[in-house]
Amino acid sequence: MTSLDHQVLGPAFAQTPYDHPFRVELRAWLAEHPVDPEPLDQDARFRHRRDWHRTMAGNGWVGLHWPVEHGGRGVDPLTQFMYYEEVALAATPEPVNTPGLILLGPTLMAHGSAELKARFLPGILSGDEMWCQGFSEPDSGSDLASLRTRAELVGDEWIVNGQKIWTTFAQYADYCFVLCRTEAGSERHRGLTLLICPVDQDGVTVRPIRQISGDNEFSEVFLDDARVPKDWVVGEVGQGWSAAMTLFQFERGDQGYTDHARMLVHLLDCEDALRVAEADGTLTVDRAADARRVQRDLWVRIQELRHLNYRGAVLAKAGQELGAVGSMTNLVWGELEKDLGSAFAEASGARSLVLGRHDTHARLASRAASIYSGTSEIQRNIIAERLLGLPK
Ligand SMILES: Cc1cc2nc3c(=O)[nH]c(=O)nc-3n(C[C@H](O)[C@H](O)[C@H](O)COP(=O)(O)OP(=O)(O)OC[C@H]3O[C@@H](n4cnc5c(N)ncnc54)[C@H](O)[C@@H]3O)c2cc1C
């Protein structure tokens, strides 16, 4: 697939010019490594993404923000910003192993022992070992501190019992990082520990959940005397909440970077769908005009997200913590993703109801964007309390 022109993105920012040597190098590599569009079938799609991850990793194009000592290139956030724009313009497959790459890896660097870093970081980067995030439980989502999965140290092993849910790509994962209660009788955020649990064992049952899009991207994960080696603890025993908070900082900080350019590319597809529906009479003139107005509005909102991401990258490069500003990016991103999915439906008219099409799938899958990585309501709470200083 040929890459799109930078015009799609709009004017360049001062510190990330389109002729930046990093962009030139990456674009040249991407042009030499064309990749097929993503298949619709979920298993095939996962394999496609994983293979692409491995191709990129083999050439040093994965985990660029990781320190050199851990196999990355130690690039600054502005270079990372350019990276995400270029891979989106080249229509490359969506990233895979993000629970490892974006969340667990950096958290392990901050809190993990030297042994754990040496054992797990290389496999995350290369894509040889896949990861999933075992935080949410049936009665603990937004209120994560109420979680009940427990682990007890017996000899040289933790024995883990409980249930996780909505665990993305658990069926493909080799390891799950599990937040669990290790101090009997402890409450809320006290007495929690972050453990690394191998998925392929008798004590772990993964039961995929069917989604509206037809995918089974997430699963229930049952832990029945699941075994974890004693030392596979991220951070200190009983200090899992601190490790989890570090992990959430990475989640809120990174989510936006990845997506504004991909959204702009999707918006182009959306415009194409509108042209087709207009030409063959699927949409009336009035409905087409409405759909065009929505698309113009989306373009502006995606540009706002792009500015937020750029600002976040500039702040991060200057060593400033994003803090609650990350929630703003997360909120804007989640609502946009959903509205973009709906705009596809508007632009395609009746076709958007046909299963087995990429645009239908994108529309249905987008409904979850204001839920995962913290719901929009929770992000609004954080913004209200921590940025605006409003009462709880
Ligand atoms: C596609 C997808 C993938 C996911 N992947 C993972 C994963 O890999 N690993 C993982 O651990 N989890 C994952 N999750 C779970 C996700 O983190 C939770 O769904 C999310 O945190 C919300 O929790 P909940 O579903 O229990 O809803 P609840 O927390 O029960 O919320 C229900 C509703 O109440 C609102 N609400 C709750 N508390 C408040 C409040 N204080 N103020 C105002 N409104 C409130 C919420 O916004 C929501 O609208 C995924 C979810 C989805 C949809």
Short mmCIF file of C-alpha atoms and ligand atoms in Angstrom, two decimals:
data_model
loop_
_atom_site.label_atom_id
_atom_site.label_comp_id
_atom_site.label_asym_id
_atom_site.label_seq_id
_atom_site.Cartn_x
_atom_site.Cartn_y
_atom_site.Cartn_z
CA MET A 1 0.00 0.00 0.00
CA THR A 2 1.37 3.42 -0.91
CA SER A 3 1.64 5.94 1.87
CA LEU A 4 -0.50 9.05 2.02
CA ASP A 5 0.76 12.56 1.69
CA HIS A 6 1.48 14.69 4.78
CA GLN A 7 -1.27 17.05 3.61
CA VAL A 8 -3.69 14.65 5.30
CA LEU A 9 -2.28 15.75 8.65
CA GLY A 10 -2.53 19.49 8.08
CA PRO A 11 0.27 22.00 8.72
CA ALA A 12 3.40 20.67 10.45
CA PHE A 13 4.34 21.75 13.96
CA ALA A 14 7.58 23.65 14.49
CA GLN A 15 9.37 20.86 16.35
CA THR A 16 8.15 17.97 14.18
CA PRO A 17 8.66 19.22 10.58
CA TYR A 18 7.72 16.92 7.71
CA ASP A 19 11.29 16.93 6.41
CA HIS A 20 12.71 15.89 9.79
CA PRO A 21 15.48 13.29 9.22
CA PHE A 22 13.66 10.82 11.48
CA ARG A 23 10.51 11.00 9.34
CA VAL A 24 12.55 10.69 6.16
CA GLU A 25 14.34 7.59 7.45
CA LEU A 26 11.14 5.93 8.68
CA ARG A 27 9.17 6.74 5.51
CA ALA A 28 11.93 5.25 3.39
CA TRP A 29 11.88 2.06 5.45
CA LEU A 30 8.08 1.85 5.31
CA ALA A 31 8.12 2.35 1.55
CA GLU A 32 10.52 -0.59 1.24
CA HIS A 33 8.29 -2.78 3.43
CA PRO A 34 4.75 -2.60 2.07
CA VAL A 35 2.16 -4.47 4.11
CA ASP A 36 -1.26 -5.86 3.16
CA PRO A 37 -4.44 -4.31 4.59
CA GLU A 38 -5.73 -5.88 7.80
CA PRO A 39 -7.97 -8.95 7.38
CA LEU A 40 -11.45 -8.78 8.93
CA ASP A 41 -11.30 -12.19 10.63
CA GLN A 42 -10.09 -11.67 14.20
CA ASP A 43 -7.55 -14.53 14.41
CA ALA A 44 -6.10 -13.63 11.03
CA ARG A 45 -6.04 -9.97 12.05
CA PHE A 46 -4.16 -10.74 15.25
CA ARG A 47 -1.58 -12.84 13.38
CA HIS A 48 -1.22 -10.08 10.78
CA ARG A 49 -0.55 -7.49 13.50
CA ARG A 50 1.82 -9.78 15.38
CA ASP A 51 3.81 -10.57 12.21
CA TRP A 52 4.06 -6.88 11.40
CA HIS A 53 5.17 -6.15 14.97
CA ARG A 54 7.94 -8.74 14.57
CA THR A 55 9.02 -7.33 11.20
CA MET A 56 9.23 -3.84 12.67
CA ALA A 57 10.91 -5.04 15.86
CA GLY A 58 13.50 -6.97 13.85
CA ASN A 59 14.44 -3.68 12.20
CA GLY A 60 14.51 -1.60 15.38
CA TRP A 61 11.17 0.15 14.83
CA VAL A 62 9.33 -1.03 17.96
CA GLY A 63 9.62 0.43 21.46
CA LEU A 64 11.52 3.46 20.26
CA HIS A 65 10.77 5.28 23.49
CA TRP A 66 12.29 2.49 25.57
CA PRO A 67 15.79 3.22 26.89
CA VAL A 68 18.70 1.91 24.82
CA GLU A 69 19.76 -0.40 27.68
CA HIS A 70 16.41 -2.20 27.31
CA GLY A 71 16.56 -2.53 23.53
CA GLY A 72 14.80 0.71 22.55
CA ARG A 73 16.27 3.81 20.96
CA GLY A 74 15.59 6.16 23.84
CA VAL A 75 13.87 8.66 21.56
CA ASP A 76 12.11 11.69 23.01
CA PRO A 77 8.30 12.10 22.99
CA LEU A 78 8.36 14.41 19.96
CA THR A 79 10.11 11.73 17.91
CA GLN A 80 7.54 9.26 19.14
CA PHE A 81 4.84 11.70 17.99
CA MET A 82 6.39 11.71 14.49
CA TYR A 83 6.67 7.92 14.58
CA TYR A 84 2.94 7.45 15.20
CA GLU A 85 2.04 9.91 12.45
CA GLU A 86 4.25 8.17 9.89
CA VAL A 87 3.10 4.61 10.62
CA ALA A 88 -0.53 5.78 10.42
CA LEU A 89 0.00 7.53 7.08
CA ALA A 90 1.54 4.34 5.72
CA ALA A 91 -1.65 2.48 6.78
CA THR A 92 0.34 -0.09 8.75
CA PRO A 93 -1.50 -2.59 10.99
CA GLU A 94 -2.56 -1.37 14.41
CA PRO A 95 -0.07 -2.00 17.21
CA VAL A 96 -0.21 -5.30 19.04
CA ASN A 97 1.19 -6.31 22.44
CA THR A 98 0.43 -2.82 23.73
CA PRO A 99 -0.28 -4.14 27.27
CA GLY A 100 3.36 -5.23 27.31
CA LEU A 101 4.90 -2.45 25.27
CA ILE A 102 3.06 0.58 26.61
CA LEU A 103 2.00 -0.59 30.08
CA LEU A 104 3.87 -3.46 31.72
CA GLY A 105 7.28 -2.84 30.08
CA PRO A 106 7.70 0.76 31.27
CA THR A 107 6.18 -0.14 34.68
CA LEU A 108 8.68 -2.98 35.01
CA MET A 109 11.48 -0.55 34.18
CA ALA A 110 10.25 1.73 36.99
CA HIS A 111 9.43 -0.87 39.66
CA GLY A 112 10.77 -4.28 38.59
CA SER A 113 13.83 -6.19 39.75
CA ALA A 114 16.87 -6.54 37.47
CA GLU A 115 16.02 -10.24 37.01
CA LEU A 116 12.45 -9.54 35.88
CA LYS A 117 13.58 -6.83 33.48
CA ALA A 118 16.16 -9.17 31.93
CA ARG A 119 13.63 -12.01 31.74
CA PHE A 120 10.64 -10.19 30.27
CA LEU A 121 11.56 -6.97 28.46
CA PRO A 122 13.24 -8.59 25.40
CA GLY A 123 10.19 -10.80 24.67
CA ILE A 124 7.81 -7.84 24.89
CA LEU A 125 9.88 -5.86 22.42
CA SER A 126 10.42 -8.68 19.93
CA GLY A 127 6.79 -9.80 20.11
CA ASP A 128 7.84 -13.36 20.98
CA GLU A 129 5.82 -13.13 24.20
CA MET A 130 2.35 -11.61 24.21
CA TRP A 131 0.74 -9.90 27.21
CA CYS A 132 -2.66 -9.06 28.62
CA GLN A 133 -3.85 -6.86 31.48
CA GLY A 134 -5.73 -8.54 34.33
CA PHE A 135 -7.11 -5.63 36.33
CA SER A 136 -10.92 -5.41 35.88
CA GLU A 137 -13.21 -7.83 37.72
CA PRO A 138 -16.96 -8.41 37.46
CA ASP A 139 -17.62 -5.98 40.34
CA SER A 140 -14.49 -3.85 40.05
CA GLY A 141 -13.95 -1.72 36.97
CA SER A 142 -13.89 2.03 37.53
CA ASP A 143 -13.62 1.30 41.24
CA LEU A 144 -10.58 -0.91 40.83
CA ALA A 145 -9.55 -0.71 44.49
CA SER A 146 -12.53 -2.90 45.40
CA LEU A 147 -10.98 -5.90 43.59
CA ARG A 148 -11.17 -9.31 45.28
CA THR A 149 -8.83 -11.64 43.42
CA ARG A 150 -6.44 -12.91 46.09
CA ALA A 151 -3.00 -14.49 46.13
CA GLU A 152 -1.33 -16.40 48.92
CA LEU A 153 2.34 -17.25 49.17
CA VAL A 154 2.77 -21.01 49.61
CA GLY A 155 6.40 -22.09 49.58
CA ASP A 156 8.00 -20.71 46.43
CA GLU A 157 4.77 -19.86 44.68
CA TRP A 158 1.84 -17.48 44.82
CA ILE A 159 -1.47 -19.32 44.56
CA VAL A 160 -3.99 -17.03 42.87
CA ASN A 161 -7.79 -17.32 43.03
CA GLY A 162 -10.44 -15.05 41.57
CA GLN A 163 -11.86 -13.80 38.31
CA LYS A 164 -10.83 -11.11 35.86
CA ILE A 165 -12.99 -9.83 33.02
CA TRP A 166 -12.76 -7.79 29.78
CA THR A 167 -9.17 -9.01 29.44
CA THR A 168 -8.18 -7.97 25.93
CA PHE A 169 -6.50 -10.65 23.81
CA ALA A 170 -6.13 -13.01 26.79
CA GLN A 171 -6.61 -15.92 24.38
CA TYR A 172 -3.41 -14.95 22.55
CA ALA A 173 -1.39 -13.98 25.62
CA ASP A 174 1.53 -15.80 27.18
CA TYR A 175 1.45 -13.69 30.35
CA CYS A 176 -1.09 -11.65 32.26
CA PHE A 177 -0.18 -8.96 34.77
CA VAL A 178 -2.66 -9.48 37.56
CA LEU A 179 -3.48 -7.03 40.32
CA CYS A 180 -4.54 -9.00 43.38
CA ARG A 181 -4.98 -8.84 47.13
CA THR A 182 -2.08 -10.44 49.00
CA GLU A 183 -2.85 -9.28 52.54
CA ALA A 184 -5.83 -11.07 54.04
CA GLY A 185 -8.36 -8.61 55.45
CA SER A 186 -6.84 -5.61 53.63
CA GLU A 187 -9.14 -3.04 52.06
CA ARG A 188 -9.17 -0.73 49.07
CA HIS A 189 -5.72 0.12 47.68
CA ARG A 190 -3.80 -1.37 50.63
CA GLY A 191 -2.40 -4.91 50.55
CA LEU A 192 -2.43 -5.29 46.76
CA THR A 193 0.37 -6.79 44.68
CA LEU A 194 1.04 -6.82 40.92
CA LEU A 195 1.97 -10.34 39.81
CA ILE A 196 3.10 -11.75 36.48
CA CYS A 197 0.98 -14.83 35.82
CA PRO A 198 1.69 -17.36 33.03
CA VAL A 199 -1.56 -17.93 31.08
CA ASP A 200 -0.79 -21.40 29.77
CA GLN A 201 -1.35 -23.46 32.94
CA ASP A 202 -4.11 -25.59 34.49
CA GLY A 203 -5.13 -22.88 36.97
CA VAL A 204 -6.02 -20.34 34.26
CA THR A 205 -9.16 -20.62 32.12
CA VAL A 206 -9.77 -18.07 29.37
CA ARG A 207 -13.35 -17.80 28.16
CA PRO A 208 -13.77 -15.32 25.28
CA ILE A 209 -16.76 -12.93 25.27
CA ARG A 210 -18.63 -12.16 22.08
CA GLN A 211 -18.85 -8.45 21.24
CA ILE A 212 -21.35 -6.48 19.18
CA SER A 213 -18.78 -6.27 16.37
CA GLY A 214 -18.70 -10.08 16.14
CA ASP A 215 -15.18 -10.21 17.61
CA ASN A 216 -14.13 -11.95 20.83
CA GLU A 217 -11.37 -9.50 21.58
CA PHE A 218 -11.77 -9.72 25.33
CA SER A 219 -12.36 -12.61 27.74
CA GLU A 220 -13.28 -13.70 31.20
CA VAL A 221 -10.20 -15.11 32.93
CA PHE A 222 -10.77 -17.57 35.78
CA LEU A 223 -7.92 -18.07 38.23
CA ASP A 224 -8.33 -21.30 40.18
CA ASP A 225 -5.17 -22.04 42.15
CA ALA A 226 -3.15 -20.40 39.39
CA ARG A 227 0.56 -20.52 40.16
CA VAL A 228 3.03 -17.65 39.98
CA PRO A 229 6.72 -17.94 40.93
CA LYS A 230 7.46 -16.14 44.21
CA ASP A 231 9.69 -13.48 42.67
CA TRP A 232 7.45 -12.55 39.74
CA VAL A 233 6.25 -9.45 41.58
CA VAL A 234 6.34 -6.01 39.93
CA GLY A 235 7.50 -3.69 42.72
CA GLU A 236 7.09 -4.57 46.37
CA VAL A 237 4.65 -7.06 47.84
CA GLY A 238 1.69 -5.04 49.17
CA GLN A 239 2.60 -2.03 46.98
CA GLY A 240 0.64 -3.08 43.90
CA TRP A 241 -1.43 0.10 43.91
CA SER A 242 1.69 2.20 43.45
CA ALA A 243 2.76 0.02 40.48
CA ALA A 244 -0.79 0.26 39.05
CA MET A 245 -0.76 4.06 39.31
CA THR A 246 2.53 4.19 37.41
CA LEU A 247 0.99 1.96 34.77
CA PHE A 248 -2.08 4.23 34.43
CA GLN A 249 0.16 7.23 33.88
CA PHE A 250 1.67 5.44 30.88
CA GLU A 251 -1.80 4.48 29.64
CA ARG A 252 -3.26 8.00 29.86
CA GLY A 253 -0.10 9.58 28.50
CA ASP A 254 0.33 7.38 25.46
CA GLN A 255 -3.18 6.69 24.27
CA GLY A 256 -3.56 9.89 22.30
CA TYR A 257 -0.20 9.86 20.55
CA THR A 258 -1.15 6.84 18.57
CA ASP A 259 -4.41 7.93 17.22
CA HIS A 260 -4.96 11.33 15.67
CA ALA A 261 -3.15 10.45 12.43
CA ARG A 262 -4.95 7.12 12.13
CA MET A 263 -8.23 8.97 12.68
CA LEU A 264 -7.44 11.43 9.89
CA VAL A 265 -6.74 8.50 7.57
CA HIS A 266 -10.09 6.96 8.57
CA LEU A 267 -11.81 10.26 7.91
CA LEU A 268 -10.50 10.14 4.35
CA ASP A 269 -12.07 6.68 3.98
CA CYS A 270 -15.26 8.14 5.39
CA GLU A 271 -15.22 10.91 2.75
CA ASP A 272 -14.74 8.26 0.05
CA ALA A 273 -17.72 6.29 1.39
CA LEU A 274 -19.83 9.46 1.24
CA ARG A 275 -18.86 10.14 -2.37
CA VAL A 276 -19.83 6.59 -3.36
CA ALA A 277 -23.16 6.74 -1.50
CA GLU A 278 -23.93 10.10 -3.09
CA ALA A 279 -23.04 8.95 -6.59
CA ASP A 280 -25.18 5.80 -6.49
CA GLY A 281 -28.13 7.49 -4.80
CA THR A 282 -27.86 5.60 -1.48
CA LEU A 283 -27.96 8.97 0.29
CA THR A 284 -30.36 11.81 -0.48
CA VAL A 285 -28.86 15.24 -1.12
CA ASP A 286 -29.95 16.43 2.33
CA ARG A 287 -28.49 13.47 4.16
CA ALA A 288 -25.25 13.78 2.20
CA ALA A 289 -25.04 17.45 3.19
CA ASP A 290 -25.56 16.51 6.86
CA ALA A 291 -22.91 13.82 6.65
CA ARG A 292 -20.47 16.30 5.07
CA ARG A 293 -21.08 18.78 7.89
CA VAL A 294 -20.36 16.05 10.46
CA GLN A 295 -17.14 15.17 8.66
CA ARG A 296 -15.95 18.79 8.65
CA ASP A 297 -16.63 18.98 12.39
CA LEU A 298 -14.71 15.75 12.93
CA TRP A 299 -11.73 17.11 11.03
CA VAL A 300 -11.60 20.08 13.41
CA ARG A 301 -11.91 17.84 16.49
CA ILE A 302 -9.17 15.51 15.27
CA GLN A 303 -6.96 18.55 14.78
CA GLU A 304 -7.71 19.50 18.39
CA LEU A 305 -6.61 16.04 19.50
CA ARG A 306 -3.48 16.44 17.39
CA HIS A 307 -2.69 19.70 19.16
CA LEU A 308 -3.30 18.09 22.55
CA ASN A 309 -0.95 15.25 21.64
CA TYR A 310 1.70 17.65 20.41
CA ARG A 311 1.41 19.73 23.56
CA GLY A 312 1.65 16.58 25.65
CA ALA A 313 4.79 15.54 23.78
CA VAL A 314 6.37 18.99 24.23
CA LEU A 315 5.62 18.91 27.98
CA ALA A 316 6.89 15.35 28.32
CA LYS A 317 10.10 16.25 26.50
CA ALA A 318 10.60 19.09 28.97
CA GLY A 319 10.32 16.51 31.75
CA GLN A 320 6.92 17.66 32.99
CA GLU A 321 4.38 15.08 34.10
CA LEU A 322 1.13 15.06 32.15
CA GLY A 323 -0.96 14.29 35.21
CA ALA A 324 -4.66 15.02 34.76
CA VAL A 325 -4.03 16.55 31.30
CA GLY A 326 -3.69 12.94 30.12
CA SER A 327 -7.35 12.46 31.10
CA MET A 328 -8.33 15.33 28.82
CA THR A 329 -6.58 13.70 25.88
CA ASN A 330 -8.14 10.37 26.78
CA LEU A 331 -11.63 11.91 26.93
CA VAL A 332 -11.29 13.76 23.62
CA TRP A 333 -9.88 10.63 21.99
CA GLY A 334 -12.63 8.26 23.24
CA GLU A 335 -15.54 10.48 22.24
CA LEU A 336 -13.96 11.18 18.84
CA GLU A 337 -13.43 7.51 18.11
CA LYS A 338 -17.11 6.83 18.71
CA ASP A 339 -18.29 9.81 16.63
CA LEU A 340 -15.98 8.78 13.81
CA GLY A 341 -17.57 5.33 13.84
CA SER A 342 -21.04 6.90 13.67
CA ALA A 343 -19.96 9.21 10.86
CA PHE A 344 -18.97 6.14 8.85
CA ALA A 345 -22.48 4.84 9.33
CA GLU A 346 -23.98 8.14 8.17
CA ALA A 347 -21.74 8.28 5.13
CA SER A 348 -22.38 4.71 4.03
CA GLY A 349 -26.16 4.81 4.43
CA ALA A 350 -27.75 1.36 4.39
CA ARG A 351 -24.40 -0.30 3.67
CA SER A 352 -23.29 0.46 7.23
CA LEU A 353 -25.70 -2.21 8.45
CA VAL A 354 -24.04 -4.98 6.47
CA LEU A 355 -21.87 -7.25 8.63
CA GLY A 356 -18.58 -8.44 7.20
CA ARG A 357 -17.54 -4.97 6.05
CA HIS A 358 -14.63 -2.99 7.50
CA ASP A 359 -16.70 0.17 8.01
CA THR A 360 -19.49 -1.72 9.81
CA HIS A 361 -16.93 -3.41 12.01
CA ALA A 362 -15.19 -0.09 12.77
CA ARG A 363 -18.51 1.51 13.66
CA LEU A 364 -19.53 -1.27 16.05
CA ALA A 365 -16.07 -1.66 17.61
CA SER A 366 -15.85 2.10 18.24
CA ARG A 367 -18.68 1.96 20.79
CA ALA A 368 -16.21 0.69 23.40
CA ALA A 369 -13.83 3.64 23.08
CA SER A 370 -15.43 5.66 25.87
CA ILE A 371 -15.18 2.69 28.26
CA TYR A 372 -11.75 1.09 28.12
CA SER A 373 -8.67 2.75 29.61
CA GLY A 374 -11.07 4.59 31.96
CA THR A 375 -14.61 5.62 31.05
CA SER A 376 -15.44 9.12 29.83
CA GLU A 377 -17.31 9.79 33.09
CA ILE A 378 -14.25 8.88 35.13
CA GLN A 379 -12.02 11.08 32.94
CA ARG A 380 -14.48 13.96 33.45
CA ASN A 381 -14.32 13.42 37.21
CA ILE A 382 -10.51 13.60 37.14
CA ILE A 383 -10.57 16.77 35.01
CA ALA A 384 -13.21 18.37 37.24
CA GLU A 385 -11.43 17.60 40.50
CA ARG A 386 -7.76 17.85 39.62
CA LEU A 387 -7.67 20.41 36.80
CA LEU A 388 -10.67 22.62 37.56
CA GLY A 389 -10.56 22.22 41.35
CA LEU A 390 -14.29 21.44 41.58
CA PRO A 391 -15.62 19.58 44.63
CA LYS A 392 -16.06 15.78 44.43
C1 LIG B 1 -13.05 -3.08 24.65
C2 LIG B 1 -12.62 -3.14 26.09
C3 LIG B 1 -11.39 -3.67 26.43
C4 LIG B 1 -11.00 -3.76 27.76
N1 LIG B 1 -9.78 -4.35 28.04
C5 LIG B 1 -9.42 -4.51 29.34
C6 LIG B 1 -8.21 -5.21 29.67
O1 LIG B 1 -7.46 -5.65 28.79
N2 LIG B 1 -7.91 -5.40 30.97
C7 LIG B 1 -8.69 -4.91 31.99
O2 LIG B 1 -8.33 -5.08 33.14
N3 LIG B 1 -9.86 -4.27 31.72
C8 LIG B 1 -10.24 -4.07 30.42
N4 LIG B 1 -11.42 -3.43 30.12
C9 LIG B 1 -12.30 -3.04 31.21
C10 LIG B 1 -12.38 -1.55 31.44
O3 LIG B 1 -11.24 -1.06 32.05
C11 LIG B 1 -13.65 -1.33 32.29
O4 LIG B 1 -14.77 -1.70 31.50
C12 LIG B 1 -13.79 0.09 32.74
O5 LIG B 1 -12.79 0.40 33.67
C13 LIG B 1 -15.17 0.35 33.35
O6 LIG B 1 -15.43 -0.58 34.37
P1 LIG B 1 -16.80 -1.43 34.37
O7 LIG B 1 -16.99 -2.02 33.03
O8 LIG B 1 -16.76 -2.32 35.54
O9 LIG B 1 -17.95 -0.34 34.54
P2 LIG B 1 -18.39 0.46 35.92
O10 LIG B 1 -17.13 0.86 36.60
O11 LIG B 1 -19.28 -0.49 36.64
O12 LIG B 1 -19.13 1.65 35.33
C14 LIG B 1 -20.47 1.57 34.84
C15 LIG B 1 -20.91 2.99 34.45
O13 LIG B 1 -20.90 3.83 35.63
C16 LIG B 1 -20.06 4.97 35.42
N5 LIG B 1 -19.35 5.29 36.66
C17 LIG B 1 -18.68 4.43 37.45
N6 LIG B 1 -18.12 5.09 38.49
C18 LIG B 1 -18.47 6.41 38.35
C19 LIG B 1 -18.17 7.59 39.09
N7 LIG B 1 -17.41 7.56 40.19
N8 LIG B 1 -18.66 8.77 38.61
C20 LIG B 1 -19.42 8.82 37.48
N9 LIG B 1 -19.72 7.72 36.73
C21 LIG B 1 -19.24 6.53 37.16
C22 LIG B 1 -19.08 4.53 34.33
O14 LIG B 1 -18.56 5.65 33.63
C23 LIG B 1 -19.95 3.65 33.45
O15 LIG B 1 -20.70 4.44 32.57
C24 LIG B 1 -11.84 -3.30 28.79
C25 LIG B 1 -13.09 -2.76 28.46
C26 LIG B 1 -13.49 -2.68 27.13
C27 LIG B 1 -14.83 -2.10 26.82
#
